[in-house]
Short mmCIF file of C-alpha atoms in Angstrom, two decimals:
data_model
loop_
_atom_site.label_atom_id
_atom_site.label_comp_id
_atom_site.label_asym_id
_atom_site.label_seq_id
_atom_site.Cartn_x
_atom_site.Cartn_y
_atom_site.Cartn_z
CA UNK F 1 96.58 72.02 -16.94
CA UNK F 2 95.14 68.50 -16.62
CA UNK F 3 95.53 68.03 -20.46
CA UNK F 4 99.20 69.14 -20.54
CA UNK F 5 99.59 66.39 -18.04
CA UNK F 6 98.09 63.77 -19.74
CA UNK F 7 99.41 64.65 -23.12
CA UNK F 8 102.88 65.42 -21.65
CA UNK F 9 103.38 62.52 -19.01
CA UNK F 10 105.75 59.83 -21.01
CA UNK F 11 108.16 62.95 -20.66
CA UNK F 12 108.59 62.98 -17.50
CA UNK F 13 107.79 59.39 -16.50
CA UNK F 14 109.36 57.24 -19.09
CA UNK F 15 113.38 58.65 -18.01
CA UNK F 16 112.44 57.86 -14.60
CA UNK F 17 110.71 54.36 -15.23
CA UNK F 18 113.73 53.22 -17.25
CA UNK F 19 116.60 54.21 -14.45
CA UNK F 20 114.15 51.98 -12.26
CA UNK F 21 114.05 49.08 -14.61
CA UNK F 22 118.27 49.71 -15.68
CA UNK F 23 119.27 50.17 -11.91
CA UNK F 24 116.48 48.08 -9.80
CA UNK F 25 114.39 45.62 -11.55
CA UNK F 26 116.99 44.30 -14.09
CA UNK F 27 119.63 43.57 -11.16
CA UNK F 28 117.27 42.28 -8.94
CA UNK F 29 116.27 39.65 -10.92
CA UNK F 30 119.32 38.82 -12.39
CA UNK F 31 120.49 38.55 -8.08
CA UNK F 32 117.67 36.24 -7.58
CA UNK F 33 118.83 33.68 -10.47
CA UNK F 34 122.66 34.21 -9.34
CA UNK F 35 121.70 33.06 -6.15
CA UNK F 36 120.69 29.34 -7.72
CA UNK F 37 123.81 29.34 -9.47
CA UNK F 38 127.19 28.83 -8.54
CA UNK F 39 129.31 31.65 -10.61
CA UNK F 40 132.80 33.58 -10.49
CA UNK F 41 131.81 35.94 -13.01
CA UNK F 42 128.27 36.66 -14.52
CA UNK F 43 129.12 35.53 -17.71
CA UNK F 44 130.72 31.53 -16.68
CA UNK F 45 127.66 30.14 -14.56
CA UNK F 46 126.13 27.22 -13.65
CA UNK F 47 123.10 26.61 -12.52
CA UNK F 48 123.01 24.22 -8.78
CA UNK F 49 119.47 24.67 -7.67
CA UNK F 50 119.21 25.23 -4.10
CA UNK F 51 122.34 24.10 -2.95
CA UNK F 52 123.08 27.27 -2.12
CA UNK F 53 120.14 28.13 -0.24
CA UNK F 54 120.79 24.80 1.93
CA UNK F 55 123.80 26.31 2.62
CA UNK F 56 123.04 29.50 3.85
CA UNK F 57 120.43 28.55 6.03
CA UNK F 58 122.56 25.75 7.47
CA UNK F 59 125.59 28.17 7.96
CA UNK F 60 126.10 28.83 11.67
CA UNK F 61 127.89 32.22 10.77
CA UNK F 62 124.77 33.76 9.12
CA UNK F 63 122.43 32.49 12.07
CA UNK F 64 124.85 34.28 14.85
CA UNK F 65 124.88 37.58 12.78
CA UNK F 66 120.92 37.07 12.22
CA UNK F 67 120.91 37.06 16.23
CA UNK F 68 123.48 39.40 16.73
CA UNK F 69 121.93 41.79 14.22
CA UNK F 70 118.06 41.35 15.36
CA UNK F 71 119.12 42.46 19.23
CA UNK F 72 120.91 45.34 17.48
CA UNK F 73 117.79 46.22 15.76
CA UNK F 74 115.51 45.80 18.85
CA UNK F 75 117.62 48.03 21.23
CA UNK F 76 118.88 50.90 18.68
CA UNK F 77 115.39 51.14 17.55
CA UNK F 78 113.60 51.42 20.95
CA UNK F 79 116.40 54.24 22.39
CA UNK F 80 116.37 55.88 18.61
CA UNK F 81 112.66 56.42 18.57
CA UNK F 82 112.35 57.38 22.68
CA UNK F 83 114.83 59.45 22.64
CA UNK F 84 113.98 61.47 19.27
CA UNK F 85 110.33 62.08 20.74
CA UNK F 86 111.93 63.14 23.92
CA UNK F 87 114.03 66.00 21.97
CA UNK F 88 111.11 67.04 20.02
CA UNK F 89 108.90 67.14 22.87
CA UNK F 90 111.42 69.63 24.58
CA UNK F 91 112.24 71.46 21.38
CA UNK F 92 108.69 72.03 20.48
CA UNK F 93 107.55 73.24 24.21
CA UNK F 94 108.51 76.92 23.15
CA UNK F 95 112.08 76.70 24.76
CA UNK F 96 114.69 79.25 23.73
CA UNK F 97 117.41 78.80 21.46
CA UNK F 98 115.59 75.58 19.70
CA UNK F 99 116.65 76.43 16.39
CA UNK F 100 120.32 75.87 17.13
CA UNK F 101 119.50 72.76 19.03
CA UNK F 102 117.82 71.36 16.29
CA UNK F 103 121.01 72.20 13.95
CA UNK F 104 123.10 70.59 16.17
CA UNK F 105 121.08 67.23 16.65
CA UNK F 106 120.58 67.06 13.02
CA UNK F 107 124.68 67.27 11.90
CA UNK F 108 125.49 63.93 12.77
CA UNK F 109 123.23 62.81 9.73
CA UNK F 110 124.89 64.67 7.25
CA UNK F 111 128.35 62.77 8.12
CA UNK F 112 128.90 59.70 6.18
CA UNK F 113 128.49 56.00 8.34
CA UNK F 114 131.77 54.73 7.80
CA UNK F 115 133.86 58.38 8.64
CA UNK F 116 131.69 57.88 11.47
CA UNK F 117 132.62 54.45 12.21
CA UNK F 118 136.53 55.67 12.34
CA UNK F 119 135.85 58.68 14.22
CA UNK F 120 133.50 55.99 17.10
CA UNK F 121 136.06 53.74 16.99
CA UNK F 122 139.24 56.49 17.69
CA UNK F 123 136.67 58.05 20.42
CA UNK F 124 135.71 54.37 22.14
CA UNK F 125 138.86 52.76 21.78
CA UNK F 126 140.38 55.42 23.27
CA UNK F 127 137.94 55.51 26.25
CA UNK F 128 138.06 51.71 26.98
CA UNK F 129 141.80 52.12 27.15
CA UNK F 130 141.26 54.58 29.99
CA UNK F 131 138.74 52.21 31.77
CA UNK F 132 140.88 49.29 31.63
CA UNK F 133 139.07 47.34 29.27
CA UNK F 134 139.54 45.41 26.18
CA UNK F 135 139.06 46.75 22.60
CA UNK F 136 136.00 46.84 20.36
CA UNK F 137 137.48 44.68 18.24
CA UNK F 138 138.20 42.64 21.41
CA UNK F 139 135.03 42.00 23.10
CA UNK F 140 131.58 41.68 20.91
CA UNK F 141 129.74 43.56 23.81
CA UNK F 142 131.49 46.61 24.09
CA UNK F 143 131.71 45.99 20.28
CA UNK F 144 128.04 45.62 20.69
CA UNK F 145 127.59 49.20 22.44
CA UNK F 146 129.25 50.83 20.57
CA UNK F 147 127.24 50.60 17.30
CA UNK F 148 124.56 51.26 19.36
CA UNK F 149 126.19 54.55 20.47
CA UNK F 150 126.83 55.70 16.78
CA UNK F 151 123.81 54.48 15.67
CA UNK F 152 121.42 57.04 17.75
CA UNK F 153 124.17 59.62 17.77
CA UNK F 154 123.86 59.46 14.00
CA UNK F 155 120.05 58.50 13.47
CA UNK F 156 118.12 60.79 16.48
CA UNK F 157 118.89 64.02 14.94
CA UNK F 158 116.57 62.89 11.56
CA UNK F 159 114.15 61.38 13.53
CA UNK F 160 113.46 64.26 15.73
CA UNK F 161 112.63 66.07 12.65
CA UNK F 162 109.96 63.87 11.85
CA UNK F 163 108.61 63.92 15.19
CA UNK F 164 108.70 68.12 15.52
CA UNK F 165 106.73 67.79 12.15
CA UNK F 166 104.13 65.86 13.56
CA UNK F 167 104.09 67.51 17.26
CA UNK F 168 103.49 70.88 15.05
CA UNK F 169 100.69 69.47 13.16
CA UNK F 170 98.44 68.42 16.28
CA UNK F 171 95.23 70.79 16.31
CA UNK F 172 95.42 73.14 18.96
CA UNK F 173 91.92 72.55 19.46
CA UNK F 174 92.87 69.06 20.70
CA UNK F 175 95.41 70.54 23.37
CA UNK F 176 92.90 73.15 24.67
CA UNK F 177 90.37 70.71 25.37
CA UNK F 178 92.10 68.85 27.09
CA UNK F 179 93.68 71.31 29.34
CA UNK F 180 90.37 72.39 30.04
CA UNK F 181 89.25 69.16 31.14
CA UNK F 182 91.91 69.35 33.72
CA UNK F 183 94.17 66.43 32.17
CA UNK F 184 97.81 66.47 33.17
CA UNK F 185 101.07 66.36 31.39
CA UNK F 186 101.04 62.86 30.83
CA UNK F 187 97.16 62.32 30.41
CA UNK F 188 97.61 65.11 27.58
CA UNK F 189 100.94 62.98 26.09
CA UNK F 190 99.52 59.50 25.96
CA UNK F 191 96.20 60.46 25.65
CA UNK F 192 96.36 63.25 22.76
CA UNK F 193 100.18 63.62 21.43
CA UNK F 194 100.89 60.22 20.80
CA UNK F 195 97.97 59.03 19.15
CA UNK F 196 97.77 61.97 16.94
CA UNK F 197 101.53 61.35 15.74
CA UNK F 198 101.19 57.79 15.47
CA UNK F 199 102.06 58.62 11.76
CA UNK F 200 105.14 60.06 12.50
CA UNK F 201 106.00 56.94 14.72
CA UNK F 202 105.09 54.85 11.93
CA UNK F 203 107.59 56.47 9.28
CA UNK F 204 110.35 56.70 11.85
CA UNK F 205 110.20 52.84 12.95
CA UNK F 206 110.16 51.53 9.42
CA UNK F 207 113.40 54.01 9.20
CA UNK F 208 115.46 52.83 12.28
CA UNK F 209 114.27 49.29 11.91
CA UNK F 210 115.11 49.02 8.11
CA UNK F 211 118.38 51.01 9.15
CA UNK F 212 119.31 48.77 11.30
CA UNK F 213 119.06 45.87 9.56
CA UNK F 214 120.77 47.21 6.67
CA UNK F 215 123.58 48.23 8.91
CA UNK F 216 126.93 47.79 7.12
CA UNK F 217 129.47 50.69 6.69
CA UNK F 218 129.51 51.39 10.28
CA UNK F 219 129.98 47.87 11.17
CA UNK F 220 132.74 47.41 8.73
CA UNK F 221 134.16 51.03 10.23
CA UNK F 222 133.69 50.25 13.96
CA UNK F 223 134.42 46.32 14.63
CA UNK F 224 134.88 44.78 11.04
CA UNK F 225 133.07 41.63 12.98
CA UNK F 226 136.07 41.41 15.17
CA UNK F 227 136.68 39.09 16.98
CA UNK F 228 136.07 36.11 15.06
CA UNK F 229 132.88 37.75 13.42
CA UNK F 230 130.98 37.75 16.90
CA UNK F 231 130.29 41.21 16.55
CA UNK F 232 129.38 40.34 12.31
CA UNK F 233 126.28 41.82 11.08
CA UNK F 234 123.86 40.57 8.65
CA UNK F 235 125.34 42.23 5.42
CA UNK F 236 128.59 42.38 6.78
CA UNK F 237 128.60 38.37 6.88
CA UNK F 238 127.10 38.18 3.31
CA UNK F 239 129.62 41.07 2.28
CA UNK F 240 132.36 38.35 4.00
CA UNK F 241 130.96 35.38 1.72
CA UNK F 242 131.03 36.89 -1.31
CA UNK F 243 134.24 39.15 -1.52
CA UNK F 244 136.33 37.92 1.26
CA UNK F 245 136.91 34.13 0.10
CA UNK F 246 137.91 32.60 -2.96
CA UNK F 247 136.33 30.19 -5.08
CA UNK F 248 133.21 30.21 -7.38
CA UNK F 249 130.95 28.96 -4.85
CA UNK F 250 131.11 31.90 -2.05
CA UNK F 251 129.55 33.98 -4.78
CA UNK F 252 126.53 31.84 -4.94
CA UNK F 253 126.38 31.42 -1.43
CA UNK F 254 126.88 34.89 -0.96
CA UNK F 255 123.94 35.80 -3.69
CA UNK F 256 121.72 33.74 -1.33
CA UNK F 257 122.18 35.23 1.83
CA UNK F 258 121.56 38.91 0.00
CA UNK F 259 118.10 37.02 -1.20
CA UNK F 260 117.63 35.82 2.13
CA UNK F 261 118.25 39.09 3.39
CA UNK F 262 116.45 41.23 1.62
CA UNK F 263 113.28 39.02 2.05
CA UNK F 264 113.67 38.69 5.43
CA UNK F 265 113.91 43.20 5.88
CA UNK F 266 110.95 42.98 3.56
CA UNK F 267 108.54 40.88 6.03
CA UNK F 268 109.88 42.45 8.90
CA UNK F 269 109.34 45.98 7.91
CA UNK F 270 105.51 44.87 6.66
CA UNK F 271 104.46 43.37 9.38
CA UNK F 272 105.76 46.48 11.43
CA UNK F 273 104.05 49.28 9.26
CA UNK F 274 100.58 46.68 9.62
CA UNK F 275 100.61 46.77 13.12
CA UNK F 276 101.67 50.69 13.65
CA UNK F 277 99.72 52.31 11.30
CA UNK F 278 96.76 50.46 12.36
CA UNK F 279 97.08 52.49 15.26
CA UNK F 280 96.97 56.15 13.42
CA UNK F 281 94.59 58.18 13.88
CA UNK F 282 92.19 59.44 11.82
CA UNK F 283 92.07 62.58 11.22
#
């Protein structure tokens, strides 16, 4: 078996290796030297060093969605992740008809972010005309809660997958001890539960925390930014740059935001897998 592997391997791997480098690698780089250039089309640039860098970071638009979309982050991450471990706490304490409730929290994931957006936005604006109070598109805070709102309804159904998986996988023997040691509810949670699925924490904070930074169909969908791109996410402001204004330089500045971007999800979502799973347990 080993040798079929080894003589047979370029078959399988080499396909896959060159979609990476065609679809991944090849753009990527070609992004990063866009974003020195100042360009209308790929093929009439010119090159402008790091003007377009200077820009970006000096563009007060891009710092307000930065801010706008790190709170965003913060707070849809915390309620996704307490939330989802609060489910699949219930759903795994031998509770009947768990099954279906698992279906049903698990839906909203299959549904595409920016029907959802539409469908939010019908729902909300239809409730804040009730209440007496202004439109998403109106007000950046209740613009504010209500990607929040779609956010967990859409993300807690896939993370409380991942935390039933790791609930399940706890050794029993773990449980009985320390039931027989007379440990409570809680002692037993913080104490056992959540240190043995510390890797299931792990996977499901780099996925609501990259989510949310990433964030862009539903913002489009929900507030489109409105009003006056106050309610503007990250890659809905560098989405605004690059398509929504003429002239050859919005491309690059556009380019350099995405570079900006992507760099900044990239330390971000290191730093949070060092200092999570440096908490997992061994096992």
């Amino acid at each position: 078996m080993e040798k079929a592997v080894r003589k047979y391997w370029p078959i399988f791997v080499l396909p896959t290796l060159a979609a990476f480098v065609v679809g991944f690698i090849y753009p990527f780089i070609q992004g990063l030297y866009l974003s020195f250039c100042k360009f209308s089309t790929i093929k009439k640039v010119k090159f402008v060093g790091l003007k377009n860098y200077q820009y970006a970071l000096t563009d007060e638009s891009f710092f307000r969605a930065f801010l706008y979309t790190l709170a965003f982050t913060v707070v849809s991450v915390i309620l996704i992740n307490v939330i989802a471990f609060m489910i699949a706490l219930a759903l795994t304490s031998k509770i009947k008809g768990s099954n279906a409730f698992r279906t049903v929290f698990f839906m909203p994931n299959l549904i595409g972010g920016i029907v959802l957006g539409y469908i939010w936005k019908t729902l909300l604006d239809c409730f804040l005309t009730l209440i007496s109070q202004p439109l998403l598109a109106l007000d950046e805070r209740w613009g504010f809660v209500g990607l929040v709102i779609l956010m967990c309804w859409q993300q807690i159904g896939y993370m409380m997958i991942i935390y039933i998986a790791g609930l399940q996988s706890i050794d029993t023997a773990y449980l009985e001890a320390a039931m027989i040691d007379g440990a409570t509810s809680l002692q037993t949670l913080f104490r056992v539960k959540i240190p043995n699925v510390m890797s299931s924490i792990t996977i499901c904070m780099f996925l609501t925390l990259t989510n949310g930074f990433k964030l862009f169909d539903q913002n489009l969908a929900l507030t489109g930014g409105e009003p006056a791109h106050k309610s503007e996410m990250l890659a809905l402001n560098i989405y605004s740059t690059f398509y929504a204004r003429s002239g050859a330089q919005w491309k690059g500045y556009g380019q350099a935001k995405a570079v900006i971007f992507c760099i900044l999800v990239i330390a971000i979502s290191l730093i949070q897998l060092k200092i999570t799973s440096s908490k997992e347990v061994q096992q």
